[in-house]
mmCIF file of C-alpha atoms in Angstrom:
data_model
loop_
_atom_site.group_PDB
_atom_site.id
_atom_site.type_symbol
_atom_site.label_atom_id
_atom_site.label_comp_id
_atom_site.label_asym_id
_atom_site.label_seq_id
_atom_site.Cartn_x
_atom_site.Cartn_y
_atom_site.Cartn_z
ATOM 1 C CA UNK F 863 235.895 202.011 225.971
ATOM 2 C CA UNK F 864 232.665 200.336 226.703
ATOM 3 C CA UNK F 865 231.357 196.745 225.966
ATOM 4 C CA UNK F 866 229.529 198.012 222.822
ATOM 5 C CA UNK F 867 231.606 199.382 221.436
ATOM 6 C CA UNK F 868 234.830 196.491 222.358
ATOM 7 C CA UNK F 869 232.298 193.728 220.523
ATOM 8 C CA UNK F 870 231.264 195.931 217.789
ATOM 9 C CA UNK F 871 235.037 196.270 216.491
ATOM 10 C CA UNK F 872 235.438 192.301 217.491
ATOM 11 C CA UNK F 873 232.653 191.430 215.287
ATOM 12 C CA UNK F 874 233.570 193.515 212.551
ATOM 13 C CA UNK F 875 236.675 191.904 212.925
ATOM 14 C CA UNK F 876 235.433 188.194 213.122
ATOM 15 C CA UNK F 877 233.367 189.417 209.693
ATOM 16 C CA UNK F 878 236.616 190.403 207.616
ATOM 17 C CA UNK F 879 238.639 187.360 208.696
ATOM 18 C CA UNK F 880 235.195 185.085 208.088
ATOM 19 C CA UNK F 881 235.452 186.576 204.653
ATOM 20 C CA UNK F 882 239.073 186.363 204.163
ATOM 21 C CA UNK F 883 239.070 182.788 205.245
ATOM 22 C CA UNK F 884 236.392 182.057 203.270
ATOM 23 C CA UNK F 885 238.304 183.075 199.944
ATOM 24 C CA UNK F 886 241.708 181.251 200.861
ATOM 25 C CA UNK F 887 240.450 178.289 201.820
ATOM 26 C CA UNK F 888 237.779 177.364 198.647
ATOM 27 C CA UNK F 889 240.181 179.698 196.580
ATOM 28 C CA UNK F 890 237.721 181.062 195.235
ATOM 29 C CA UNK F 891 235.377 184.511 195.396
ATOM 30 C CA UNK F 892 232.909 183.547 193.875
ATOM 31 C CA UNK F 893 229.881 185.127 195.217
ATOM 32 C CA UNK F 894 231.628 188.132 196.653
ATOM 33 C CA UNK F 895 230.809 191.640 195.039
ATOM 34 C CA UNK F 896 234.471 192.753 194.761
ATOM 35 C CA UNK F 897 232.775 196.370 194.139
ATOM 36 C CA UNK F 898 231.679 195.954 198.234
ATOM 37 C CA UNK F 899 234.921 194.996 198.909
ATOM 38 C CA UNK F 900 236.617 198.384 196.769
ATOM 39 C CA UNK F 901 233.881 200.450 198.625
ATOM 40 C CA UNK F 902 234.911 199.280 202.066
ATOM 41 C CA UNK F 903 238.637 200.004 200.913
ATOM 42 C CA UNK F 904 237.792 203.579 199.952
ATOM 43 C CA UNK F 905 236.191 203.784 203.322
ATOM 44 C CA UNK F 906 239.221 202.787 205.582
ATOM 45 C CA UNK F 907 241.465 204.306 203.353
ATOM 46 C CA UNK F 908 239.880 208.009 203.904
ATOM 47 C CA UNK F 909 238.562 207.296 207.770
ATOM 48 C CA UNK F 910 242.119 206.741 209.013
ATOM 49 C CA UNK F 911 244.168 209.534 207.147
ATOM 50 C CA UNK F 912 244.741 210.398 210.887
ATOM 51 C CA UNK F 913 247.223 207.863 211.839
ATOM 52 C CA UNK F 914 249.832 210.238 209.863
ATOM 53 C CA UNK F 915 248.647 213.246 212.218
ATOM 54 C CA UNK F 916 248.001 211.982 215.306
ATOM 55 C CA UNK F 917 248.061 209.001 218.052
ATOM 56 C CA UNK F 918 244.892 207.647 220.093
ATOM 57 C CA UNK F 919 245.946 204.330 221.475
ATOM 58 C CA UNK F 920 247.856 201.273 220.786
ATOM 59 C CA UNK F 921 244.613 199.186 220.456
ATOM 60 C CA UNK F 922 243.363 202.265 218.183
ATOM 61 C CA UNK F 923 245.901 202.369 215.658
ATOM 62 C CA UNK F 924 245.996 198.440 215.965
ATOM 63 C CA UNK F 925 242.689 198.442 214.652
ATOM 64 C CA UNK F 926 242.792 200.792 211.842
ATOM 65 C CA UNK F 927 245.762 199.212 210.477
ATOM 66 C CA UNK F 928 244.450 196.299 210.349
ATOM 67 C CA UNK F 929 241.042 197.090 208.785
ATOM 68 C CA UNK F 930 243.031 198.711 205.833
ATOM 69 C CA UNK F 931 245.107 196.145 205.154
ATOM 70 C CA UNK F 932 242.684 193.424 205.350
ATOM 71 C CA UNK F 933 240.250 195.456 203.134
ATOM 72 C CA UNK F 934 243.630 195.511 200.533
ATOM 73 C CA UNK F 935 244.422 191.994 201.065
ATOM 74 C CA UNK F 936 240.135 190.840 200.060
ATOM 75 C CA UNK F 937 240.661 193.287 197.166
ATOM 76 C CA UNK F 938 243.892 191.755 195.835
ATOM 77 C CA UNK F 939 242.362 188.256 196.410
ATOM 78 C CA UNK F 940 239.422 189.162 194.334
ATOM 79 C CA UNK F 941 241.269 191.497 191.132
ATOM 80 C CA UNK F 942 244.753 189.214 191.121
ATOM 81 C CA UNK F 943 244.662 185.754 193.641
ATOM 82 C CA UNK F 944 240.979 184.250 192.154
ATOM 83 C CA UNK F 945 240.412 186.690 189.601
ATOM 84 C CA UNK F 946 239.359 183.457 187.029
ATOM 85 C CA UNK F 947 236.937 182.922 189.979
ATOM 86 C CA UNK F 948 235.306 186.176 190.181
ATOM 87 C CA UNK F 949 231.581 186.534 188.908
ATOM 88 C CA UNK F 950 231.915 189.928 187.592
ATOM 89 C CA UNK F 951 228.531 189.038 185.304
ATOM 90 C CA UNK F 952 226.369 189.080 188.704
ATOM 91 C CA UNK F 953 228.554 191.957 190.177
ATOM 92 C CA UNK F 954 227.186 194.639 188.286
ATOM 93 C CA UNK F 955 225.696 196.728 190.731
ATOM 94 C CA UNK F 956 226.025 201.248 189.437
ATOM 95 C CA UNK F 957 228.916 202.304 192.327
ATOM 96 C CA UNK F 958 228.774 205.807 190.695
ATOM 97 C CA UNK F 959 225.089 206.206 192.456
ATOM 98 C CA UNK F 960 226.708 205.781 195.516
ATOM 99 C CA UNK F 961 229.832 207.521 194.949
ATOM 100 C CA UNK F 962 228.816 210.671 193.391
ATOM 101 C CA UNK F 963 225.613 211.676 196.024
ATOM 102 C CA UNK F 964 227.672 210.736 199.008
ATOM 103 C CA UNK F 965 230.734 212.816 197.819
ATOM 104 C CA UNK F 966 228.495 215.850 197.517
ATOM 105 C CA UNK F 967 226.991 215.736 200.486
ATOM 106 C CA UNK F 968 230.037 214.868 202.687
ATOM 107 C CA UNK F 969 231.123 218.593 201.575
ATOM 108 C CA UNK F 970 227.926 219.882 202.365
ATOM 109 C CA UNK F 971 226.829 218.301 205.636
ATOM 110 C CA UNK F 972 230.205 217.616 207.429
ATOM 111 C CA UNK F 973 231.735 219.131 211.327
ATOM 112 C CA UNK F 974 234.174 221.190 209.836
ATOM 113 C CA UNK F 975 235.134 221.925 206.371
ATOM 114 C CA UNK F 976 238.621 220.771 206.567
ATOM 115 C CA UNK F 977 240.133 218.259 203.913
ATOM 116 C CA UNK F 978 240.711 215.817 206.730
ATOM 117 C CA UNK F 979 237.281 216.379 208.043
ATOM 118 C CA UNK F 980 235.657 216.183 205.191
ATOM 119 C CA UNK F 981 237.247 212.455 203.952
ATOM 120 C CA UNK F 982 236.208 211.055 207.866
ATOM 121 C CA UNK F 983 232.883 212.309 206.770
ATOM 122 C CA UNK F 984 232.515 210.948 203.431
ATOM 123 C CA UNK F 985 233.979 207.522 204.589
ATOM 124 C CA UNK F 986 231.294 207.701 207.239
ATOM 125 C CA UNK F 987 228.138 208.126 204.728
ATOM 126 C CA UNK F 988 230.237 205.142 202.249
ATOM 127 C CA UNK F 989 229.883 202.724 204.690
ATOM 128 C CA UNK F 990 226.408 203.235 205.073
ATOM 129 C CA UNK F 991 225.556 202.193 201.579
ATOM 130 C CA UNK F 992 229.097 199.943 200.712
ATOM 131 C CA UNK F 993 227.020 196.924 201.503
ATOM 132 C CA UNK F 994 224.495 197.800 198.688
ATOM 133 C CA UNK F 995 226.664 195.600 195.704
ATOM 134 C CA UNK F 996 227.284 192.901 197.924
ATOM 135 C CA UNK F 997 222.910 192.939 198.497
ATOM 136 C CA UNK F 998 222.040 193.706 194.907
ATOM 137 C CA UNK F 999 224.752 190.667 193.657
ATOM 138 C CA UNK F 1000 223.069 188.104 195.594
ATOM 139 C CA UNK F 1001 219.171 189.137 194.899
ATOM 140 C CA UNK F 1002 220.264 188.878 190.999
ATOM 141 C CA UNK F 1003 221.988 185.253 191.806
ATOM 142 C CA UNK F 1004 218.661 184.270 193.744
ATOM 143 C CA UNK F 1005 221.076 182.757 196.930
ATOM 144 C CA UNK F 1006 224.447 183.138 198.977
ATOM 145 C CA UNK F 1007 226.576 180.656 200.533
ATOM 146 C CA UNK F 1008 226.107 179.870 203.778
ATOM 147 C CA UNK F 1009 230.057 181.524 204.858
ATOM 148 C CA UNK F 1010 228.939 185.010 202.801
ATOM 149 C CA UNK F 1011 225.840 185.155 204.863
ATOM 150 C CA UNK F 1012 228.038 184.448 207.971
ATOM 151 C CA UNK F 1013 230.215 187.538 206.932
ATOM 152 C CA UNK F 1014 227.123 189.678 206.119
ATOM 153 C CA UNK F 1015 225.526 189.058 209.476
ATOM 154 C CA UNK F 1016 228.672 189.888 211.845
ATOM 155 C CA UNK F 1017 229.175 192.978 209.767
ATOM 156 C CA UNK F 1018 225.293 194.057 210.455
ATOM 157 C CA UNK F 1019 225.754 192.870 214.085
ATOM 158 C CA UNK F 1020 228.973 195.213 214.445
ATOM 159 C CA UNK F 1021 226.832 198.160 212.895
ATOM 160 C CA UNK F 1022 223.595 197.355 215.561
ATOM 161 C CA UNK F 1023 226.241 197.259 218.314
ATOM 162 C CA UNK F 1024 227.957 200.807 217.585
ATOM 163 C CA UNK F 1025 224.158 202.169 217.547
ATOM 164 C CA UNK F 1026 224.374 200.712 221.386
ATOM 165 C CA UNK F 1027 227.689 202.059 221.571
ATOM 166 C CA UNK F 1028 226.682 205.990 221.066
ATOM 167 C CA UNK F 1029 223.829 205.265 223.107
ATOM 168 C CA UNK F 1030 226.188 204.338 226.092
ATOM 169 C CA UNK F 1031 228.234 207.227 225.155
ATOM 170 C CA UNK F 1032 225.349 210.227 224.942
ATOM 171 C CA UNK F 1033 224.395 208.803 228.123
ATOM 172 C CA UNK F 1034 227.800 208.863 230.142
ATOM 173 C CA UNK F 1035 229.793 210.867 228.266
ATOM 174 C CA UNK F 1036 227.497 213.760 226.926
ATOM 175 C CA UNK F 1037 229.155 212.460 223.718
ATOM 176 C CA UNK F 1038 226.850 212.992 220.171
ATOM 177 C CA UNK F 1039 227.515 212.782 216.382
ATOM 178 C CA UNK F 1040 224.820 213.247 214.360
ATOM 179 C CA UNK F 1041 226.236 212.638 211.402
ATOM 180 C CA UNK F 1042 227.628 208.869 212.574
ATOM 181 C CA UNK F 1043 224.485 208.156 214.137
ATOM 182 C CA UNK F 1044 222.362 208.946 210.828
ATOM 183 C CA UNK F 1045 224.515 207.123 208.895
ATOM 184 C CA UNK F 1046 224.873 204.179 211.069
ATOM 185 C CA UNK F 1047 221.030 203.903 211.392
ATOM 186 C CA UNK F 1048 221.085 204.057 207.503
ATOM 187 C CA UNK F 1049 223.340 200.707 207.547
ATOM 188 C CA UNK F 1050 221.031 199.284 209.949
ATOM 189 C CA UNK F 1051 218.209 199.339 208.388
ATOM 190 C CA UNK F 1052 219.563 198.100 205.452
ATOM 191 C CA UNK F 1053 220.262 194.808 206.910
ATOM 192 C CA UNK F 1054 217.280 194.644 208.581
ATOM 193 C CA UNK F 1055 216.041 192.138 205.613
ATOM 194 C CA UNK F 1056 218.831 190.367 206.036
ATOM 195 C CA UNK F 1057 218.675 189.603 209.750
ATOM 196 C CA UNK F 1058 215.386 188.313 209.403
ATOM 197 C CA UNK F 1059 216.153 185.981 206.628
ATOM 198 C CA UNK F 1060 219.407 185.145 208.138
ATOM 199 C CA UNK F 1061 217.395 184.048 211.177
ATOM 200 C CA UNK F 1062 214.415 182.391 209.914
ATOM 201 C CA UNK F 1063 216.594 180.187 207.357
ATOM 202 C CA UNK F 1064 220.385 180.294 207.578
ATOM 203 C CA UNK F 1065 220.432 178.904 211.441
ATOM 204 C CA UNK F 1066 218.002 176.177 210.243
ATOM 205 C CA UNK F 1067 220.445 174.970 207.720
ATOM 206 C CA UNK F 1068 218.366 176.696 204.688
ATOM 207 C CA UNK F 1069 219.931 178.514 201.845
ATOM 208 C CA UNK F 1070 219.550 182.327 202.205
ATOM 209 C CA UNK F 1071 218.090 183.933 199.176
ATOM 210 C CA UNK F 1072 217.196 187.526 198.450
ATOM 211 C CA UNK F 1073 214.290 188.826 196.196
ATOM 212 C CA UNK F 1074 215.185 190.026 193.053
#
């Protein structure tokens, strides 16, 4: 494992529990698209069908067990915890444009058309675009809080550092996947906005705030 790739999983680690803490300790989600949070559920949930079929590592299977339940834990937060706190009215964001073009082409474009194969693929394009109701729900509310942007940032940071990561890895280990690498550039760019802003006004103490 190189460094890359070591603080990309620690800072989408340090993202989740930046969320999670964020919810238990104001007890409240307000501001959080809960349809993000379902997305990056779905993801997990259909990227790790392999810990029934096989074994990597310790720190591997650490990891993905922890990502799913985390991503249940947010969810259950959100729909059952501080549901009377949820802003479903801002949260309205179309999931089914997301949903239904990434499930066909995950058939379509994907290593090997296997059922297994084809779920690591479609969880692979998801994540690309899961981010996408969290965006839309705060350029509709005009602002964020300053823990939300927090979250958003490490989870952009963890997606710039895997782009490192398969860098490092074409380079000394012949290693390529087109099909992460396009999608992970996707999820870049998407944040590029973000970074920026985060930046130029949420490390001078200003509120973030996205165009509608």
């Amino acid at each position: 494992m190189n460094i890359f790739r070591l603080t990309g999983d620690l800072s989408h680690l340090a993202a989740i529990i930046i969320l999670l803490r964020k919810i238990w300790k104001s007890r409240s989600c307000a501001g959080i698209s809960a349809k993000s949070q379902i997305l990056f559920a779905v993801v997990f949930t259909t990227r790790y069908l392999d810990l029934l079929t096989s074994f990597i590592s310790f720190y591997n299977t650490t990891m993905k067990v922890v990502y799913i339940a985390c991503a249940y834990a947010t969810v259950y937060l959100i729909y059952v915890k501080f549901k009377a706190t949820y802003d479903g009215n801002h949260d309205t964001f179309r999931v089914e444009f997301l949903l239904v073009p990434v499930g066909g082409l995950s058939f379509v474009v994907n290593h090997d058309f296997s059922p297994l194969e084809i779920l690591w693929t479609f969880s692979i394009y998801l994540e690309s675009v899961a981010i996408l109701p969290q965006l839309f729900m705060i350029s509709k509310t005009g602002e964020a809080e300053t823990i939300t942007t927090h979250y958003l940032f490490f989870l952009g940071l963890y997606r710039t550092l895997y782009l490192f990561n398969w860098i490092w890895r074409f380079y000394f280990e012949g290693f390529f996947d087109l099909i992460a690498i396009a999608a992970g550039i996707v999820q870049t760019v998407l944040y590029c906005d973000f970074f920026y802003l985060y930046v130029t006004k949420v490390l001078k103490g200003k509120k973030l705030s996205l165009p509608a």
